[in-house]
């Protein structure tokens, strides 16, 4: 018989009125029922609450009364999170001092409070004290990580207004940040600019290949809040973190560097690097040693030592290539000789190690016992043109010696004859092991690789031909097996690298050959070793100068590419027809969030043939990068995945507008600085109530700053001119301008204006503002400044100020001498007088709107406005007719039919299309008719629904490597931002949109691709794509949303490749979910008809489904 359990009703007790709204409730792990109630400045403990007579204790929190930063509003920050660290009675007894529970409290501004409690105390509370500051805003996540016994506490924290991270808390120690979590929210505004030293882009017709000169856009956004406010460069790619302090080479190396190689010392536990740098007429050798702390994180890097002693290297000539011997010696190949240093390298046999007060000498010996002295082999009658070395574990049959052998492949010239030779480098001699082969053209680069039955050699020549040669056992004679000729006259192969396709080691992976060409292109080949053939995969345009490629020694499926103003990685996924994935590599430094490396002159990767994952103290695969006179040492993780890599240029407030000044070549930033008064201050509040200037009051102070994003700003102390609260932290040295403003005036926007009057062009800056008034309607002003740049500081002069009866929300320039602006719920235009700018003659025309404008753009003669009540409005300016005496006027032309709270819009003139966003998370596409056909309502082309509202839209050029695949309609990419930090890429697709839509419709019915799809019949779109062109107006607005293709859904299909697409075509599901087709065959036939509309796809040919997957993947590539 089941036992019946009865439960008593819940116990309840009213809290005191002053404690009626606690911030946190924390249950305690004690011998009796107890919990904590957390308030702003104290904690209340309730003991034995369930007994009916609870005991209550109060303890004030030992923390600063006034905080440094406000919370999410103007109030003081509050306690938002708590975490309980792991404690073990036995192992942590020496550290717990007898307490029974411990709690970490975290406040919004990052202040952490440590609270301990004990069963033996009547009031339970053992101790409470501040544990430190995290240096981050914490309003989203806070947790204690359990990583084992007898360790320091690890706390993870994150927020929506700053970067998060992982911190280590030790007893009586300041928190140590171990890792960071990248973040760029809230994203208030962003702008797209080209590299600041670039010229405008031009196009080169080349069989549909789009080429832009000379760089790509960069995205700069207003992010963060308060002390974490920053102008952030939005970057996406792979992060290479610095492992040593940046070294200033100064005049140590000089200019004119041609190439660079880096090697680890061969001895275990040695943190010595050797960097060989070659010039046209000389060679330099740098010796570096890094110092580590106990957990192997780098503390600092010693200044490099320029080696001048005789190690067996020739410093008086150019080095063609450098490598390492099987015993640890360095190989130097010059145009006349091969030189090998001693093993171990002379000069580092005895390294002094400091251990406290003791200094001892450690004698280093090679691990394989192959010590040898330096030696040289001179080519008497030959000149070496190119070379490649290889360290192999294979032993030549019939020879004696070590199991490790070093081989070399050399291209030689004797008078006008070119030859190639395969040789072995023994301990102290050069041994030719293959006959010399005559060549018909001069070699430019060589690559030697080991294969199953011998060796493989690849050679690029000046006649634009790539040769594949095989050297098989046992004869080891070179023979040519295949070649490929490039068509471009400048496609000379300068560097070669071999990688694998995909990262799955459990399957046989194809081999990929990557060639860096002098015309700025990377060519990739399928390297079939069984058929001994080369098959071109694709040619990727990355720049306009020679491209250097090298295989990542830590990742066999990744190649590192260094070219003109870029450093990136190239990978191929497991999918057979997938295009190459190009990811930029960004160098970061936790100590310098604004680090900008500029144009890297050279990059070399340290090679270590004996390092293993368990070998401590090694940084195998470290990248050495030269940026002007600076040497960066960074590490790219072997399994690094692409992600956001923001670059924060911190300022002293919350930025809300950023733009690039074309005149000054700077970023102009508007931001609000929060000032907290330590003592009463009345001179800043004017005639208002003096009590508003009390101590602790916060004031928003609008400022304008000029930033050069290509420089790393210097750090200086924050001035305390107004006696405000400060944490003595460092702030960036910005070029700030103190503008003339009224009390409580708010800056809303900034516009660069270059009007032309009487043939004279003025460079002006317009700031539009809102000025509140007590018990009155707010007014607005336009502050117009002249701006020039003298030496390093901007010269700002107020030219005029225009006062309006309503706030000025947005401004844009019109024609040569006019401004159009939204003033309250009116659209107005200001025309300058011909008598000269800013005298007395200024004329204004205006037209009423139904709601205030939020964004404004001009495409003469049309003016487009997104307002608070309409997503899009169009007006036209009618120029004055002086002969008839008619004045100019603004005329309403067209608008969106649907009423929506508009946010932003973007006009695409070549497609006669306008994109408009609203607060309902929708993006609308409107067709712009010819001027004589304009109707009162815009014709809706499509409607897209997104996870969050798009607040800003920008056009950016496609990257150089973005192959259009014959779709010339796609000229630019469109980027949209949301306040939650999401970056959305939009593409206007011409022919082929029906194919993508068809794939999406099938994917939405697949349980693996869309497992949470609502299968209600009314929510499922018919399978058959409509017979409409992408820009044909949609008369039936009910179908507008069907013109939106969800790229995320299609991407999930493409990640699984051709097998998933075939499964979608052949799956048999409920007919109600496959509307429009009566059978699988009918659906399959319809899909083929749609594919025929796509260029390069012929559905009746063999392998057509693979070409469909390839076409779709190219159109889904991201542009960041």
GROMACS .gro file of C-alpha atoms in nm, residues 124 152 238 332 367 374 535 588 640 815 962 1066:
model
   12
  124UNK     CA    1   2.666   3.333   1.076
  152UNK     CA    2   4.284   2.922  -0.690
  238UNK     CA    3   4.151   3.411  -3.686
  332UNK     CA    4   7.214   2.869  -4.536
  367UNK     CA    5   6.923   1.493  -2.822
  374UNK     CA    6   8.039   2.399  -3.936
  535UNK     CA    7   4.442   1.978  -6.163
  588UNK     CA    8   4.599   4.102  -3.082
  640UNK     CA    9   4.181   2.809  -3.420
  815UNK     CA   10   2.367   6.993  -5.424
  962UNK     CA   11   3.506   3.712  -5.404
 1066UNK     CA   12   1.456   1.237  -5.282
   0.00000   0.00000   0.00000
